[in-house]
Short mmCIF file of C-alpha atoms and ligand atoms in Angstrom, two decimals:
data_model
loop_
_atom_site.label_atom_id
_atom_site.label_comp_id
_atom_site.label_asym_id
_atom_site.label_seq_id
_atom_site.Cartn_x
_atom_site.Cartn_y
_atom_site.Cartn_z
CA MET A 2 2.59 6.74 -23.60
CA GLU A 3 1.83 3.39 -22.04
CA LEU A 4 -0.80 2.92 -19.36
CA ILE A 5 0.33 0.73 -16.47
CA ASP A 6 -2.75 -1.41 -15.87
CA GLY A 7 -2.84 -2.21 -12.15
CA ASN A 8 -6.00 -4.27 -12.50
CA GLN A 9 -4.39 -6.55 -15.06
CA ILE A 10 -1.09 -6.89 -13.16
CA ALA A 11 -2.92 -7.56 -9.88
CA ALA A 12 -5.10 -10.18 -11.61
CA ALA A 13 -1.95 -11.99 -12.82
CA LEU A 14 -0.52 -11.93 -9.30
CA ILE A 15 -3.80 -13.18 -7.83
CA ALA A 16 -3.86 -16.06 -10.34
CA GLU A 17 -0.30 -17.01 -9.33
CA LEU A 18 -1.23 -16.90 -5.63
CA LYS A 19 -4.33 -19.01 -6.25
CA ALA A 20 -2.18 -21.73 -7.82
CA GLU A 21 0.34 -21.46 -4.98
CA VAL A 22 -2.36 -21.76 -2.30
CA ALA A 23 -4.01 -24.71 -4.07
CA ALA A 24 -0.67 -26.55 -3.92
CA LEU A 25 -0.06 -25.76 -0.22
CA PRO A 26 -0.44 -28.81 1.99
CA GLY A 27 -2.57 -28.66 5.14
CA ARG A 28 -4.35 -25.67 6.60
CA LYS A 29 -4.97 -22.76 4.22
CA PRO A 30 -3.42 -19.40 5.11
CA CYS A 31 -5.73 -17.31 7.30
CA ILE A 32 -5.93 -13.53 7.35
CA THR A 33 -7.81 -11.73 10.10
CA LEU A 34 -9.12 -8.28 9.23
CA VAL A 35 -9.90 -5.97 12.12
CA ARG A 36 -12.10 -2.99 11.25
CA VAL A 37 -12.88 -0.57 14.06
CA GLY A 38 -16.12 1.38 13.45
CA ASP A 39 -17.91 2.01 10.16
CA ASP A 40 -15.80 4.46 8.17
CA PRO A 41 -17.30 4.06 4.66
CA ALA A 42 -13.93 3.83 2.86
CA SER A 43 -12.73 1.22 5.40
CA VAL A 44 -15.93 -0.80 4.91
CA SER A 45 -15.28 -0.99 1.18
CA TYR A 46 -11.53 -1.72 1.56
CA VAL A 47 -12.17 -4.57 4.01
CA ARG A 48 -14.91 -5.99 1.77
CA LYS A 49 -12.50 -5.96 -1.19
CA LYS A 50 -9.78 -7.70 0.87
CA GLU A 51 -12.25 -10.36 2.05
CA LYS A 52 -13.40 -10.98 -1.53
CA THR A 53 -9.86 -11.25 -2.88
CA ALA A 54 -8.86 -13.62 -0.05
CA ALA A 55 -11.79 -15.89 -0.94
CA GLU A 56 -10.86 -15.78 -4.64
CA ILE A 57 -7.34 -16.99 -3.82
CA GLY A 58 -8.51 -19.70 -1.43
CA LEU A 59 -7.38 -18.04 1.79
CA THR A 60 -9.46 -18.21 4.93
CA SER A 61 -10.47 -14.81 6.24
CA ARG A 62 -11.91 -13.71 9.55
CA ILE A 63 -13.46 -10.31 10.02
CA ILE A 64 -13.58 -8.72 13.47
CA LEU A 65 -15.65 -5.55 13.85
CA PRO A 66 -15.03 -3.86 17.20
CA PRO A 67 -17.21 -0.82 17.92
CA VAL A 68 -15.75 2.66 17.38
CA THR A 69 -15.78 3.09 21.18
CA ILE A 70 -13.28 0.26 21.79
CA SER A 71 -10.45 1.43 24.05
CA GLN A 72 -6.82 1.05 23.14
CA THR A 73 -6.39 -1.44 26.00
CA GLU A 74 -9.26 -3.57 24.68
CA LEU A 75 -7.88 -3.43 21.14
CA PHE A 76 -4.45 -4.49 22.43
CA ALA A 77 -6.09 -7.42 24.26
CA LEU A 78 -7.78 -8.48 21.02
CA LEU A 79 -4.48 -8.27 19.13
CA ASP A 80 -2.71 -10.26 21.85
CA GLU A 81 -5.33 -12.99 21.42
CA LEU A 82 -4.86 -13.03 17.63
CA ASN A 83 -1.07 -12.98 18.02
CA ALA A 84 -1.33 -16.12 20.18
CA ASP A 85 -3.87 -17.93 17.96
CA PRO A 86 -2.03 -20.62 15.95
CA THR A 87 -4.74 -20.63 13.25
CA VAL A 88 -4.14 -16.96 12.37
CA ASP A 89 -1.30 -16.26 9.92
CA GLY A 90 -1.84 -12.60 9.14
CA ILE A 91 -3.44 -9.69 10.98
CA LEU A 92 -4.52 -6.43 9.38
CA VAL A 93 -5.91 -3.55 11.39
CA GLN A 94 -7.64 -1.27 8.90
CA SER A 95 -6.69 2.37 9.19
CA PRO A 96 -7.76 5.03 9.90
CA LEU A 97 -8.41 4.23 13.56
CA PRO A 98 -10.52 6.48 15.81
CA ARG A 99 -8.62 9.46 17.21
CA HIS A 100 -8.43 8.10 20.77
CA ILE A 101 -6.29 5.18 19.56
CA ASP A 102 -2.58 5.58 18.83
CA GLU A 103 -2.23 4.02 15.38
CA VAL A 104 1.53 3.49 15.53
CA ALA A 105 1.20 1.79 18.94
CA VAL A 106 -1.33 -0.57 17.35
CA PHE A 107 1.08 -1.32 14.46
CA ARG A 108 3.71 -2.19 17.06
CA ARG A 109 1.36 -4.48 18.96
CA VAL A 110 0.79 -6.85 16.01
CA ALA A 111 3.32 -9.69 16.23
CA PRO A 112 6.02 -9.09 13.58
CA GLU A 113 5.56 -12.58 12.12
CA LYS A 114 1.82 -11.88 11.57
CA ASP A 115 2.23 -8.26 10.50
CA VAL A 116 1.19 -8.72 6.86
CA ASP A 117 0.54 -4.97 6.63
CA GLY A 118 4.26 -4.40 7.24
CA PHE A 119 3.97 -1.44 9.64
CA ASN A 120 5.50 -3.01 12.73
CA THR A 121 8.86 -1.52 13.75
CA ILE A 122 10.63 -4.82 13.07
CA ASN A 123 9.28 -5.12 9.53
CA LEU A 124 10.02 -1.50 8.67
CA GLY A 125 13.52 -2.08 10.06
CA LYS A 126 13.93 -5.18 7.91
CA VAL A 127 13.20 -3.07 4.81
CA ALA A 128 16.07 -0.79 5.83
CA GLN A 129 18.31 -3.80 6.49
CA GLU A 130 17.23 -5.46 3.21
CA ASP A 131 16.25 -8.56 5.17
CA GLU A 132 13.88 -10.56 2.98
CA THR A 133 12.33 -12.45 5.90
CA GLY A 134 10.21 -9.41 6.79
CA PHE A 135 6.92 -8.13 5.40
CA VAL A 136 7.01 -5.10 3.16
CA ALA A 137 4.07 -2.69 3.52
CA CYS A 138 1.53 -3.51 0.81
CA THR A 139 1.27 -0.23 -1.12
CA PRO A 140 5.06 0.30 -1.44
CA ALA A 141 5.52 -3.40 -2.28
CA GLY A 142 2.74 -3.08 -4.86
CA ILE A 143 4.43 -0.08 -6.47
CA MET A 144 7.70 -2.03 -6.80
CA GLU A 145 5.84 -5.00 -8.29
CA LEU A 146 4.01 -2.74 -10.77
CA LEU A 147 7.33 -1.23 -11.87
CA ALA A 148 9.03 -4.62 -12.18
CA ARG A 149 6.17 -6.17 -14.14
CA SER A 150 6.03 -3.12 -16.43
CA GLY A 151 9.71 -3.49 -17.30
CA VAL A 152 10.88 -0.42 -15.37
CA ASP A 153 14.34 -0.95 -13.85
CA LEU A 154 15.23 1.79 -11.35
CA LYS A 155 18.98 1.21 -11.59
CA GLY A 156 20.72 4.54 -12.08
CA LYS A 157 17.40 6.39 -12.35
CA HIS A 158 16.46 9.44 -10.35
CA VAL A 159 13.38 8.41 -8.37
CA VAL A 160 11.49 11.30 -6.77
CA VAL A 161 8.97 10.36 -4.08
CA LEU A 162 6.36 12.99 -3.21
CA GLY A 163 5.31 12.36 0.40
CA ARG A 164 7.11 10.94 3.44
CA SER A 165 4.38 8.97 5.23
CA LEU A 166 5.18 5.78 7.10
CA ILE A 167 2.61 3.98 4.96
CA VAL A 168 3.82 4.95 1.49
CA GLY A 169 6.51 7.60 1.04
CA LYS A 170 9.25 6.42 3.40
CA PRO A 171 9.05 2.67 2.71
CA VAL A 172 8.80 3.07 -1.08
CA ALA A 173 11.85 5.36 -1.01
CA LEU A 174 13.79 2.71 0.96
CA LEU A 175 12.72 -0.01 -1.49
CA ALA A 176 13.76 2.03 -4.52
CA LEU A 177 17.12 2.60 -2.84
CA GLN A 178 17.82 -1.07 -2.05
CA LYS A 179 20.92 -2.65 -3.51
CA LYS A 180 19.15 -5.32 -5.49
CA ALA A 181 17.87 -6.10 -8.98
CA GLY A 182 15.13 -3.73 -10.11
CA ALA A 183 16.02 -1.14 -7.44
CA ASN A 184 19.33 0.76 -7.10
CA GLY A 185 17.60 4.09 -7.70
CA THR A 186 18.93 7.48 -6.70
CA VAL A 187 16.15 8.67 -4.45
CA THR A 188 14.88 12.10 -3.42
CA ILE A 189 11.97 12.42 -1.00
CA CYS A 190 9.86 15.61 -1.03
CA HIS A 191 7.32 16.80 1.53
CA SER A 192 5.37 19.87 2.55
CA ALA A 193 8.51 21.76 3.62
CA THR A 194 10.41 21.06 0.40
CA ALA A 195 11.52 24.26 -1.33
CA ASN A 196 11.24 24.57 -5.07
CA LEU A 197 9.37 21.32 -5.44
CA PRO A 198 8.62 21.52 -9.21
CA ALA A 199 12.34 21.96 -9.93
CA ILE A 200 12.96 18.64 -8.14
CA THR A 201 10.06 16.71 -9.65
CA ARG A 202 11.18 17.85 -13.11
CA GLN A 203 14.42 15.92 -12.56
CA ALA A 204 12.58 12.66 -11.93
CA ASP A 205 12.99 9.73 -14.28
CA VAL A 206 10.42 8.01 -12.08
CA LEU A 207 7.98 10.14 -10.09
CA ILE A 208 5.95 8.53 -7.29
CA ALA A 209 3.19 10.84 -6.05
CA ALA A 210 1.75 10.04 -2.61
CA ILE A 211 0.58 13.26 -0.99
CA GLY A 212 -3.21 13.04 -0.93
CA ARG A 213 -3.78 16.28 -2.87
CA ALA A 214 -6.09 15.91 -5.85
CA GLU A 215 -4.38 16.59 -9.20
CA PHE A 216 -1.43 18.33 -7.53
CA VAL A 217 1.15 17.17 -10.11
CA THR A 218 0.73 19.15 -13.31
CA ALA A 219 2.45 18.75 -16.68
CA ASP A 220 5.01 21.47 -15.98
CA MET A 221 6.26 19.42 -13.00
CA VAL A 222 7.08 16.33 -15.08
CA LYS A 223 10.09 15.65 -17.28
CA PRO A 224 9.11 14.44 -20.77
CA GLY A 225 9.39 10.65 -20.94
CA ALA A 226 9.17 10.12 -17.17
CA VAL A 227 7.42 7.16 -15.55
CA VAL A 228 4.68 8.42 -13.21
CA ILE A 229 3.16 6.34 -10.41
CA ASP A 230 0.08 7.96 -8.89
CA VAL A 231 -0.68 6.61 -5.42
CA GLY A 232 -3.26 9.23 -4.45
CA ILE A 233 -6.88 8.35 -3.88
CA ASN A 234 -8.86 11.56 -3.46
CA ARG A 235 -12.60 12.11 -3.50
CA VAL A 236 -13.60 15.23 -5.38
CA ALA A 237 -17.13 16.56 -5.78
CA ASP A 238 -18.66 15.75 -9.16
CA ALA A 239 -22.29 16.63 -9.77
CA THR A 240 -22.38 14.43 -12.90
CA LYS A 241 -21.87 11.27 -10.80
CA LYS A 242 -24.68 9.46 -9.00
CA THR A 243 -22.59 9.37 -5.84
CA GLY A 244 -21.84 13.10 -6.12
CA HIS A 245 -18.11 12.46 -6.22
CA ARG A 246 -15.38 10.84 -8.26
CA LEU A 247 -11.98 9.43 -7.37
CA THR A 248 -8.89 11.16 -8.60
CA GLY A 249 -5.19 10.76 -8.03
CA ASP A 250 -2.47 13.17 -6.99
CA VAL A 251 -1.61 13.65 -10.68
CA LYS A 252 -3.57 15.69 -13.22
CA PHE A 253 -3.83 12.68 -15.48
CA ASP A 254 -5.13 14.20 -18.74
CA GLU A 255 -2.46 16.85 -18.73
CA VAL A 256 0.48 14.72 -17.51
CA ALA A 257 -0.15 11.45 -19.40
CA PRO A 258 0.89 12.75 -22.85
CA HIS A 259 4.30 13.71 -21.40
CA CYS A 260 5.05 10.32 -19.85
CA SER A 261 6.53 7.11 -21.11
CA LYS A 262 4.35 5.20 -18.63
CA ILE A 263 1.72 6.23 -16.08
CA THR A 264 -0.72 4.57 -13.68
CA PRO A 265 -4.40 5.57 -13.75
CA VAL A 266 -6.58 6.23 -10.67
CA PRO A 267 -8.52 4.11 -10.07
CA GLY A 268 -7.00 0.94 -11.52
CA GLY A 269 -3.31 1.60 -10.85
CA VAL A 270 -1.68 1.18 -7.45
CA GLY A 271 -4.94 0.43 -5.56
CA PRO A 272 -5.51 -3.15 -6.82
CA MET A 273 -1.83 -3.96 -6.20
CA THR A 274 -2.13 -3.03 -2.52
CA VAL A 275 -4.77 -5.72 -1.99
CA ALA A 276 -2.86 -8.31 -4.03
CA MET A 277 0.34 -7.72 -2.01
CA LEU A 278 -1.56 -8.17 1.24
CA MET A 279 -2.56 -11.63 0.05
CA LYS A 280 1.00 -12.35 -1.05
CA ASN A 281 2.25 -11.40 2.42
CA THR A 282 -0.35 -13.66 4.05
CA VAL A 283 0.75 -16.65 1.97
CA LYS A 284 4.35 -15.83 2.92
CA ALA A 285 3.38 -15.65 6.62
CA ARG A 286 1.81 -19.10 6.38
CA ARG A 287 4.92 -20.52 4.71
CA LEU A 288 7.25 -18.93 7.27
CA ARG A 289 5.19 -20.32 10.17
CA ALA A 290 4.78 -23.80 8.68
P1 NDP B 316 -0.29 11.22 4.39
O1 NDP B 316 -1.32 12.31 4.51
O2 NDP B 316 0.03 10.39 5.57
O3 NDP B 316 1.07 11.86 3.86
C1 NDP B 316 1.08 12.82 2.86
C2 NDP B 316 2.49 13.26 2.60
O4 NDP B 316 2.47 14.24 1.55
C3 NDP B 316 3.17 13.92 3.79
O5 NDP B 316 4.51 13.52 3.87
C4 NDP B 316 3.06 15.41 3.48
O6 NDP B 316 4.14 16.18 3.95
C5 NDP B 316 3.12 15.41 1.96
N1 NDP B 316 2.42 16.57 1.41
C6 NDP B 316 1.17 16.98 1.65
N2 NDP B 316 0.90 18.10 0.97
C7 NDP B 316 2.03 18.41 0.30
C8 NDP B 316 2.38 19.48 -0.58
N3 NDP B 316 1.50 20.45 -0.90
N4 NDP B 316 3.62 19.49 -1.10
C9 NDP B 316 4.52 18.53 -0.78
N5 NDP B 316 4.23 17.48 0.05
C10 NDP B 316 2.99 17.44 0.58
O7 NDP B 316 -0.79 10.34 3.17
P2 NDP B 316 -0.49 8.81 2.75
O8 NDP B 316 0.93 8.63 2.42
O9 NDP B 316 -1.13 7.90 3.71
O10 NDP B 316 -1.35 8.75 1.41
C11 NDP B 316 -1.06 9.56 0.30
C12 NDP B 316 -2.14 9.35 -0.74
O11 NDP B 316 -2.09 8.00 -1.17
C13 NDP B 316 -3.56 9.58 -0.25
O12 NDP B 316 -4.33 10.11 -1.32
C14 NDP B 316 -4.05 8.19 0.10
O13 NDP B 316 -5.46 8.07 -0.02
C15 NDP B 316 -3.37 7.39 -0.97
N6 NDP B 316 -3.14 5.99 -0.61
C16 NDP B 316 -3.43 5.07 -1.57
C17 NDP B 316 -3.22 3.74 -1.34
C18 NDP B 316 -3.49 2.79 -2.44
O14 NDP B 316 -3.65 1.61 -2.19
N7 NDP B 316 -3.51 3.24 -3.69
C19 NDP B 316 -2.76 3.26 -0.05
C20 NDP B 316 -2.39 4.30 0.88
C21 NDP B 316 -2.60 5.62 0.59
P3 NDP B 316 4.46 16.38 5.52
O15 NDP B 316 5.07 15.08 5.96
O16 NDP B 316 5.42 17.49 5.52
O17 NDP B 316 3.15 16.67 6.17
#
């Protein structure tokens, strides 16, 4: 079994981006991070994105509207950022407060600044295999992890657990694309899927993105499969100072011995998500230059 080291692969990508940004003439790419309220996970995600941007040499701006901001006010802020020529990329950190329609916010970000890749146009470009769009960062990160780990999906049965707009659907579309590294035969499973273990057992490559701690057990995995664990779940753990630990959607200790390759949590898909956001921001700057 080989561990797919997301930290190491993300570090290589970040080093490449740093060199690319250093060689860019003129204004450095600028990402604006909008974090509504103080959700603790969002605070740490935005901090990590800000730190990585600085490491690469990108300019970042952080905007912290209060949790009470109305949808109209948030739209006005996005309209301002959309029109600002010094802003290349805009990321609105999710989750948003309940009174705000998250998908409407994704649609409001100008497609050419939508480095998160959730705007209708960019999701559509994934379906159309149009490389001028922005691919959502977690699915793009999964594809990059696979490519850099020598996993070619051509002819493989790829089973995606989860059909969210953020992970499941776009990663399934990417695995299905008619291009080098992809060309997978894709099955998407969700909460209404019957006989789920019988399907996951057919997977050459299993991508788990359901948000259920340690849901995937050894009996659900074909020997020799590649397993990508997207889940980030907090489970209570009295032995930790924080009282919790992070775990994926895969029961790692049990599944790992069965796999040819597997990602750990943390240190698998997570670091790639941040690196791909930076890659998208550099691309946005280039496309707008
Ligand atoms: P969502 O909650 O939006 O979607 C979960 C999906 O899993 C849904 O399609 C749901 O089905 C399906 N599902 C839930 N329970 C089951 C079940 N028992 N059997 C089969 N399918 C099930 O989650 P996200 O896609 O946003 O995130 C998934 C996980 O990935 C989370 O742990 C999240 O924290 C993590 N994540 C990690 C990122 C990273 O950078 N590493 C980035 C983004 C997310 P249905 O549609 O029928 O409800």
